[in-house]
C-alpha cells in the first residue's frame, strides 16, 4: 500500500518545536509514508480565528483543504489543534453543503480552486497505528523500549468533539497506548491523559496553565511514568518547555522527560540523528539509557 | 438478556467530627443485564445492601439533573448510563462530582455551582438591546443552549475549574449565551462586557471536555466561542484573551503563519513579555527562540482577497440548532 | 422563629408561579422544597401546554374538550377559568423567556394532542416542562425569593381553632428540625406516582403535600382517579410523550396491527388517555402484546422528523430500552402517571382548612375530573399557580400569624429520633414499599375488579403494622435520605388507602376509573366527587361526597364519550 499525504505540520513545528517535524519526516520516510509539503498552506488559525472572524477561518481552512485536494492526497498533520481546526471545518463542509457553497463562492473569487469536500484529515499518529500493519512498524523497531514506562498524553484537540474526527476519538481513542505497546514500552494509566495542556491559555491565564501542566505531569510521574509522549507540538511546548515554570509555580520538582510521539518512534527505530533529544527541556537520556536505549 | 456480575466500587464519604471528609472505597457486588442503568443498580444497593449509601436522584429520565456523578472517570448522569459501558474488567468506579465540596458519599454541596449560575444574572432582562422583529430563525441559538439542565457535569469535568476557583465555568457561560443570543434580551451588550472580565469567557482553555461530558448535547464550549465572537464584534478587545485572538487574525492575514514572538508581544504587551523572559530563557537554552521572521506561504494575495471580500460582504456561518418546524 | 406571610411547599411550576404572584402583590413569600427547584418533576413533562391562542380556536372549545375529557366530573367553573386564562398565561411565559418552538413570523407553534378538537398544544420540542421550569426558576432568582432548599416539610401545623399556623420543616442537609410560621401555606408538592410500582414519575413524587393536608384535617378529593399514561417505557415506566402520537406515531400490537381502529375509530391513537390505556391493556390481556407491552411505532415518521421533533424520546428509548425508534418500535405499556385527585379546593385554590391552599397536581380544583387531557397539566400548574398565588396574597393581608404550638416541633423530633433508633431487625423499607406498590398495580390498575380492590383495602392494616417495624441503615443526622424515604413511605400508605377506598366505593366506571363489575358511567348516582378524610381516632381513611360545581351550560350535559 502506498501512503502518500499532503503534509501540514502546523506553525509550531516550523519554529520552536522543529524537532517534532524533523522526527516525523524521518519516521515517515522509514515507514514508506510519503509526506508532500504544502507550499501554499497558511496557519490554520486555530480556535482564535474562529472567534474573531468565523467566516474567514472557514475560508482559510477551505483554502488549505483545497490545496490538498488538488494534489489528490489526504491531509496529515502532527498538531492536535491544526487537526481539530481543519477537521471541524471539514466536518461542517461535508455536512452543510450550503455552507460549503457560500465559502467556495468567496474563495473562488480570490482565485482559489473550490473545495469539493473529498479530503480526510488525519493525524500522523493515526496513519501509523490505523493504516499500517503493526508488523510493518515492529519490523523497523531496532531498539525496542524494553518495558519503558511511558505516559501517553493525548491532549484535547485530537479527542474532542468526538463526532467530527476521521478516527476513534473521545474516550475510545487508544492510539498512543497501542503505539507505546508496539514499540515495546508499557503505557502508564494516570488521571490526566486526556486533559488539557493549557497551551491556549498560556499567556492569558498563566497561573492556571502552569497548574495544569504540573498536575498532569505529577499524576503521570506518580503513576510510575519514566517518559511522557504527546501527539501534539503545542502539548509538547506546554508539558515540556513549560514544565520548568510549572515546577517553579508549585515549588516542587517534577523532572518528567517529555517528547513528541515521533521522537520516541525515532529512538526505537534507531534514527538518533533525527530524534532531536537535545532540544528537550527535561533530558530523557538517563531514562532511556536505563532501558538500554542510549 | 443474560446477567453479568459487576463490582460497584463506590467512594463513601462521611463528615468527621472536625468537619473534614473521611473518604474510603467500598465494593458492592451486583448482577445485571448490560443495559441496566447505573442508577437502577445504585438504588438496588441502597435498598438491599446498605440503606446508608447516599446520592441524589429523582426523575430517572435524564431531565432533572440530580444524579450527575463521576462514573468510570467521567461525570455522567447515573440514570442514563448503561452499566456495561462504564465497567472496566467488571468494575464500575463511582465517586462524587469533582471541583465541588462533598457533603456525604456521592452527594456534593451544589451551592458553589449555583453561585456561579446566579453570577451571570440568569434571567431575561429588559433594556435597549431587545429585537423587535422576530423571524422563525431568531431562536435558533437559544433552542440549543436551553437544553441545559444545570446538572453540573461540565463543571465537574472542567480542567480549568480543577485549577481555578475563580473560573465561572462552562455551564454558567452556556447559560449566559442563552440570554446573549435571545432576541428578547435587553442587556446583551452589558452582559458581554461583564463576560469579558477576568475568569469569565476568556479563561476557558477550549479543551472541549464540557462538550464531551454534557449529557444533553449543549456543547458549552461552542457557546463560549460564540460569546467571544460577539464580544469582539462589540469592540470588547481589552485583556489578554481577545488580544491573543486578534493577534492570530493579524498574523495570518499578513504573513500566513503565526509569529510567536509578536504574538506574545501583542497578547501580554511589553511588560508581560519581559515577565515571560524567565520562560523565554528556558526556551533560549534549547535554541527555541521564536524567529522574528516567520516562514511565508505562497499565494498570500489570495488570502488578502478573501479577507477583503468577507469584510465587504460578511457571511453568517454560525452553527445552529436543528429547527423544530411544524408542518 | 422564622415567619412569612405565605409559605409555599414545593418548587415545581405551580409553586414557583405562585411565588412570583406573591412577590408581585408585595407579600413576604418563601418556598420550602425537598429538592432544588430545577430538580422538580415538572421538568419531565414533555409534550406541551394547551391554550387557545390561534384565532381559529376558541376558549369555549378548549373548555368543552376538557369537560368531556374529564368525563363530566370536572368542576366547570374552574375549567372555564383555566381555559380563559390560558392564552395570557402562555404569553406571559413567553415574555419571561420560555423558548417555545416557533412557526413563521415568530409565533408559538402548536401540535395535536389526545382528546383535543384543535391543534392547541404549545410546545418546546419534547421538553416543554423543562424549559417552563427553568424560565420560572430564572424569574424566581430575579425576584430574590427566599427558598429553603433541600428542606422537607414534616408536619402541617394548625392552631386551636383549626387554622394554619405554619409547618415543621426538616433540613435534609443538616438534620435540623425547625418551625416556620406562616399566615397561609400553599401545597404545590405534585403527585404521588410512587404509590404504584410501575409509574412514569420521579422517585421523589411521594404526594407529601396531600398526605400532610389529609392528616391536618383537609379533605382530599377524587383519589380513585389515577391516570395511566398509554406510553410508559416497558422496563422503567419512564414517560414517552403523547406528542409522539401527536406527531403521527402509531400504536401496534405484537401482530403489527394498528389496534386503535377497533377502540376509537375516529381519533385512533389520539383518543383520550383513559380510552387508549384501556385499549392497550385489553390487547395485552387478550394475548396480543409481547412481554407485557405493546408498541409505539415511529418508524414511518422518518429519521429527520424523529430527530427534529422527538430527539429526547429517541434518546430515552436508546438509553433505557436499548431501542432506536428510527429503526424499531418502542415497547410501551399503560403506566401510572398522574393524579386527578388531590387536596380539595375551590377555583381559587383554597381548601376548607383555614389558611391552607393547594395548586398543581397536589390539588383537586378540579379541572381534570376523572381523566386529564394531555397538555392540561402544565396549564393547570401555570394558571392555578398564578391564581392561587394572587388569592393567597389577598388572603394573608387580612390575617395575622397564629399561635404555633411548640409541642409540634418536639413531636417531629421525637418521631425522627425513634425511627432512627430502631434496631436492625424489622422490615426493610424498600421491601414494604415494594409490597404496597406492587399491590396497588395489581389491585387498582387500568381495570379494577371488586375482589382486587377489596384485597387492597384489606392489606392496609398489615402495611401500617409493618410500617411501625421498618428500620434504617443510616443513623446519621446529615443528608439522611434513608430517613426521608421512611417518612415518605408513611405518606404513600395514607394515599394508597385513599385511592383504594375511593375506588371500591365508586360503583361505576368513569374516566380513568374502570370497574369490571360496573362497566358503565352512572351519572344519576355518581356524578359527584369523593372526599377522603383522616379519622385520627380510628386511624383510617373515611369517605364522604361533594357536588360537582356546574355552570348550567347545555354543552356540558353528560353525553356518551366517543373519540
mmCIF file with all atom_site columns, C-alpha atoms in Angstrom, chain B residues 157-241:
data_model
loop_
_atom_site.group_PDB
_atom_site.id
_atom_site.type_symbol
_atom_site.label_atom_id
_atom_site.label_alt_id
_atom_site.label_comp_id
_atom_site.label_asym_id
_atom_site.label_entity_id
_atom_site.label_seq_id
_atom_site.pdbx_PDB_ins_code
_atom_site.Cartn_x
_atom_site.Cartn_y
_atom_site.Cartn_z
_atom_site.occupancy
_atom_site.B_iso_or_equiv
_atom_site.pdbx_formal_charge
_atom_site.auth_seq_id
_atom_site.auth_comp_id
_atom_site.auth_asym_id
_atom_site.auth_atom_id
_atom_site.pdbx_PDB_model_num
ATOM 1  C CA . UNK B 1 157 ? -15.086 17.667 34.466 1.00 0.00 ? 157 UNK B CA 1
ATOM 2  C CA . UNK B 1 158 ? -13.808 21.150 33.604 1.00 0.00 ? 158 UNK B CA 1
ATOM 3  C CA . UNK B 1 159 ? -9.995  21.196 33.515 1.00 0.00 ? 159 UNK B CA 1
ATOM 4  C CA . UNK B 1 160 ? -9.940  24.937 34.199 1.00 0.00 ? 160 UNK B CA 1
ATOM 5  C CA . UNK B 1 161 ? -12.231 24.603 37.235 1.00 0.00 ? 161 UNK B CA 1
ATOM 6  C CA . UNK B 1 162 ? -9.786  21.982 38.502 1.00 0.00 ? 162 UNK B CA 1
ATOM 7  C CA . UNK B 1 163 ? -7.051  24.603 38.806 1.00 0.00 ? 163 UNK B CA 1
ATOM 8  C CA . UNK B 1 164 ? -9.108  27.759 39.300 1.00 0.00 ? 164 UNK B CA 1
ATOM 9  C CA . UNK B 1 165 ? -11.637 28.530 41.996 1.00 0.00 ? 165 UNK B CA 1
ATOM 10 C CA . UNK B 1 166 ? -12.372 31.817 40.235 1.00 0.00 ? 166 UNK B CA 1
ATOM 11 C CA . UNK B 1 167 ? -13.362 30.476 36.819 1.00 0.00 ? 167 UNK B CA 1
ATOM 12 C CA . UNK B 1 168 ? -17.074 30.934 36.194 1.00 0.00 ? 168 UNK B CA 1
ATOM 13 C CA . UNK B 1 169 ? -17.291 27.546 34.456 1.00 0.00 ? 169 UNK B CA 1
ATOM 14 C CA . UNK B 1 170 ? -18.867 26.166 31.275 1.00 0.00 ? 170 UNK B CA 1
ATOM 15 C CA . UNK B 1 171 ? -22.471 25.843 32.489 1.00 0.00 ? 171 UNK B CA 1
ATOM 16 C CA . UNK B 1 172 ? -22.677 29.472 33.595 1.00 0.00 ? 172 UNK B CA 1
ATOM 17 C CA . UNK B 1 173 ? -21.179 30.614 30.293 1.00 0.00 ? 173 UNK B CA 1
ATOM 18 C CA . UNK B 1 174 ? -23.597 28.483 28.287 1.00 0.00 ? 174 UNK B CA 1
ATOM 19 C CA . UNK B 1 175 ? -26.415 29.958 30.360 1.00 0.00 ? 175 UNK B CA 1
ATOM 20 C CA . UNK B 1 176 ? -25.044 33.440 29.662 1.00 0.00 ? 176 UNK B CA 1
ATOM 21 C CA . UNK B 1 177 ? -25.043 32.688 25.937 1.00 0.00 ? 177 UNK B CA 1
ATOM 22 C CA . UNK B 1 178 ? -28.654 31.571 26.274 1.00 0.00 ? 178 UNK B CA 1
ATOM 23 C CA . UNK B 1 179 ? -29.504 35.204 27.127 1.00 0.00 ? 179 UNK B CA 1
ATOM 24 C CA . UNK B 1 180 ? -26.989 36.929 24.856 1.00 0.00 ? 180 UNK B CA 1
ATOM 25 C CA . UNK B 1 181 ? -28.459 35.031 21.893 1.00 0.00 ? 181 UNK B CA 1
ATOM 26 C CA . UNK B 1 182 ? -32.111 35.622 22.841 1.00 0.00 ? 182 UNK B CA 1
ATOM 27 C CA . UNK B 1 183 ? -33.846 38.241 20.708 1.00 0.00 ? 183 UNK B CA 1
ATOM 28 C CA . UNK B 1 184 ? -35.976 39.189 23.738 1.00 0.00 ? 184 UNK B CA 1
ATOM 29 C CA . UNK B 1 185 ? -32.948 40.047 25.890 1.00 0.00 ? 185 UNK B CA 1
ATOM 30 C CA . UNK B 1 186 ? -32.439 43.761 26.500 1.00 0.00 ? 186 UNK B CA 1
ATOM 31 C CA . UNK B 1 187 ? -28.941 43.796 28.030 1.00 0.00 ? 187 UNK B CA 1
ATOM 32 C CA . UNK B 1 188 ? -26.819 41.882 25.540 1.00 0.00 ? 188 UNK B CA 1
ATOM 33 C CA . UNK B 1 189 ? -24.007 44.401 25.469 1.00 0.00 ? 189 UNK B CA 1
ATOM 34 C CA . UNK B 1 190 ? -23.852 44.803 29.237 1.00 0.00 ? 190 UNK B CA 1
ATOM 35 C CA . UNK B 1 191 ? -23.704 41.030 29.575 1.00 0.00 ? 191 UNK B CA 1
ATOM 36 C CA . UNK B 1 192 ? -20.851 40.745 27.072 1.00 0.00 ? 192 UNK B CA 1
ATOM 37 C CA . UNK B 1 193 ? -18.991 43.457 28.922 1.00 0.00 ? 193 UNK B CA 1
ATOM 38 C CA . UNK B 1 194 ? -19.337 41.541 32.197 1.00 0.00 ? 194 UNK B CA 1
ATOM 39 C CA . UNK B 1 195 ? -18.327 38.325 30.468 1.00 0.00 ? 195 UNK B CA 1
ATOM 40 C CA . UNK B 1 196 ? -15.117 39.981 29.258 1.00 0.00 ? 196 UNK B CA 1
ATOM 41 C CA . UNK B 1 197 ? -13.888 40.347 32.834 1.00 0.00 ? 197 UNK B CA 1
ATOM 42 C CA . UNK B 1 198 ? -11.131 38.055 34.157 1.00 0.00 ? 198 UNK B CA 1
ATOM 43 C CA . UNK B 1 199 ? -12.124 34.443 34.912 1.00 0.00 ? 199 UNK B CA 1
ATOM 44 C CA . UNK B 1 200 ? -15.133 34.669 32.659 1.00 0.00 ? 200 UNK B CA 1
ATOM 45 C CA . UNK B 1 201 ? -15.403 33.722 28.978 1.00 0.00 ? 201 UNK B CA 1
ATOM 46 C CA . UNK B 1 202 ? -11.761 34.250 28.034 1.00 0.00 ? 202 UNK B CA 1
ATOM 47 C CA . UNK B 1 203 ? -10.440 31.890 30.702 1.00 0.00 ? 203 UNK B CA 1
ATOM 48 C CA . UNK B 1 204 ? -11.814 28.736 29.057 1.00 0.00 ? 204 UNK B CA 1
ATOM 49 C CA . UNK B 1 205 ? -8.896  26.605 27.804 1.00 0.00 ? 205 UNK B CA 1
ATOM 50 C CA . UNK B 1 206 ? -11.050 25.249 24.960 1.00 0.00 ? 206 UNK B CA 1
ATOM 51 C CA . UNK B 1 207 ? -10.314 21.620 25.769 1.00 0.00 ? 207 UNK B CA 1
ATOM 52 C CA . UNK B 1 208 ? -13.909 20.663 24.838 1.00 0.00 ? 208 UNK B CA 1
ATOM 53 C CA . UNK B 1 209 ? -14.204 18.379 27.848 1.00 0.00 ? 209 UNK B CA 1
ATOM 54 C CA . UNK B 1 210 ? -17.562 20.039 28.560 1.00 0.00 ? 210 UNK B CA 1
ATOM 55 C CA . UNK B 1 211 ? -18.752 19.129 25.073 1.00 0.00 ? 211 UNK B CA 1
ATOM 56 C CA . UNK B 1 212 ? -17.961 15.505 25.819 1.00 0.00 ? 212 UNK B CA 1
ATOM 57 C CA . UNK B 1 213 ? -19.340 15.496 29.383 1.00 0.00 ? 213 UNK B CA 1
ATOM 58 C CA . UNK B 1 214 ? -22.644 17.156 28.641 1.00 0.00 ? 214 UNK B CA 1
ATOM 59 C CA . UNK B 1 215 ? -25.470 14.598 28.799 1.00 0.00 ? 215 UNK B CA 1
ATOM 60 C CA . UNK B 1 216 ? -27.815 16.945 26.926 1.00 0.00 ? 216 UNK B CA 1
ATOM 61 C CA . UNK B 1 217 ? -25.556 17.866 23.985 1.00 0.00 ? 217 UNK B CA 1
ATOM 62 C CA . UNK B 1 218 ? -25.448 21.543 24.935 1.00 0.00 ? 218 UNK B CA 1
ATOM 63 C CA . UNK B 1 219 ? -21.838 21.958 23.735 1.00 0.00 ? 219 UNK B CA 1
ATOM 64 C CA . UNK B 1 220 ? -20.920 24.666 26.265 1.00 0.00 ? 220 UNK B CA 1
ATOM 65 C CA . UNK B 1 221 ? -17.560 25.369 24.594 1.00 0.00 ? 221 UNK B CA 1
ATOM 66 C CA . UNK B 1 222 ? -19.282 26.179 21.310 1.00 0.00 ? 222 UNK B CA 1
ATOM 67 C CA . UNK B 1 223 ? -21.392 28.686 23.232 1.00 0.00 ? 223 UNK B CA 1
ATOM 68 C CA . UNK B 1 224 ? -18.208 30.162 24.723 1.00 0.00 ? 224 UNK B CA 1
ATOM 69 C CA . UNK B 1 225 ? -16.655 30.549 21.272 1.00 0.00 ? 225 UNK B CA 1
ATOM 70 C CA . UNK B 1 226 ? -19.806 32.321 20.079 1.00 0.00 ? 226 UNK B CA 1
ATOM 71 C CA . UNK B 1 227 ? -19.755 34.607 23.125 1.00 0.00 ? 227 UNK B CA 1
ATOM 72 C CA . UNK B 1 228 ? -16.176 35.573 22.332 1.00 0.00 ? 228 UNK B CA 1
ATOM 73 C CA . UNK B 1 229 ? -17.079 36.316 18.729 1.00 0.00 ? 229 UNK B CA 1
ATOM 74 C CA . UNK B 1 230 ? -19.947 38.544 19.859 1.00 0.00 ? 230 UNK B CA 1
ATOM 75 C CA . UNK B 1 231 ? -17.730 40.236 22.441 1.00 0.00 ? 231 UNK B CA 1
ATOM 76 C CA . UNK B 1 232 ? -15.088 41.128 19.883 1.00 0.00 ? 232 UNK B CA 1
ATOM 77 C CA . UNK B 1 233 ? -17.760 42.241 17.430 1.00 0.00 ? 233 UNK B CA 1
ATOM 78 C CA . UNK B 1 234 ? -18.984 44.652 20.118 1.00 0.00 ? 234 UNK B CA 1
ATOM 79 C CA . UNK B 1 235 ? -15.479 46.056 20.401 1.00 0.00 ? 235 UNK B CA 1
ATOM 80 C CA . UNK B 1 236 ? -14.666 44.410 23.741 1.00 0.00 ? 236 UNK B CA 1
ATOM 81 C CA . UNK B 1 237 ? -10.992 43.866 22.905 1.00 0.00 ? 237 UNK B CA 1
ATOM 82 C CA . UNK B 1 238 ? -9.196  44.573 26.167 1.00 0.00 ? 238 UNK B CA 1
ATOM 83 C CA . UNK B 1 239 ? -7.423  41.858 28.104 1.00 0.00 ? 239 UNK B CA 1
ATOM 84 C CA . UNK B 1 240 ? -5.034  39.132 27.019 1.00 0.00 ? 240 UNK B CA 1
ATOM 85 C CA . UNK B 1 241 ? -7.769  36.805 25.748 1.00 0.00 ? 241 UNK B CA 1
#
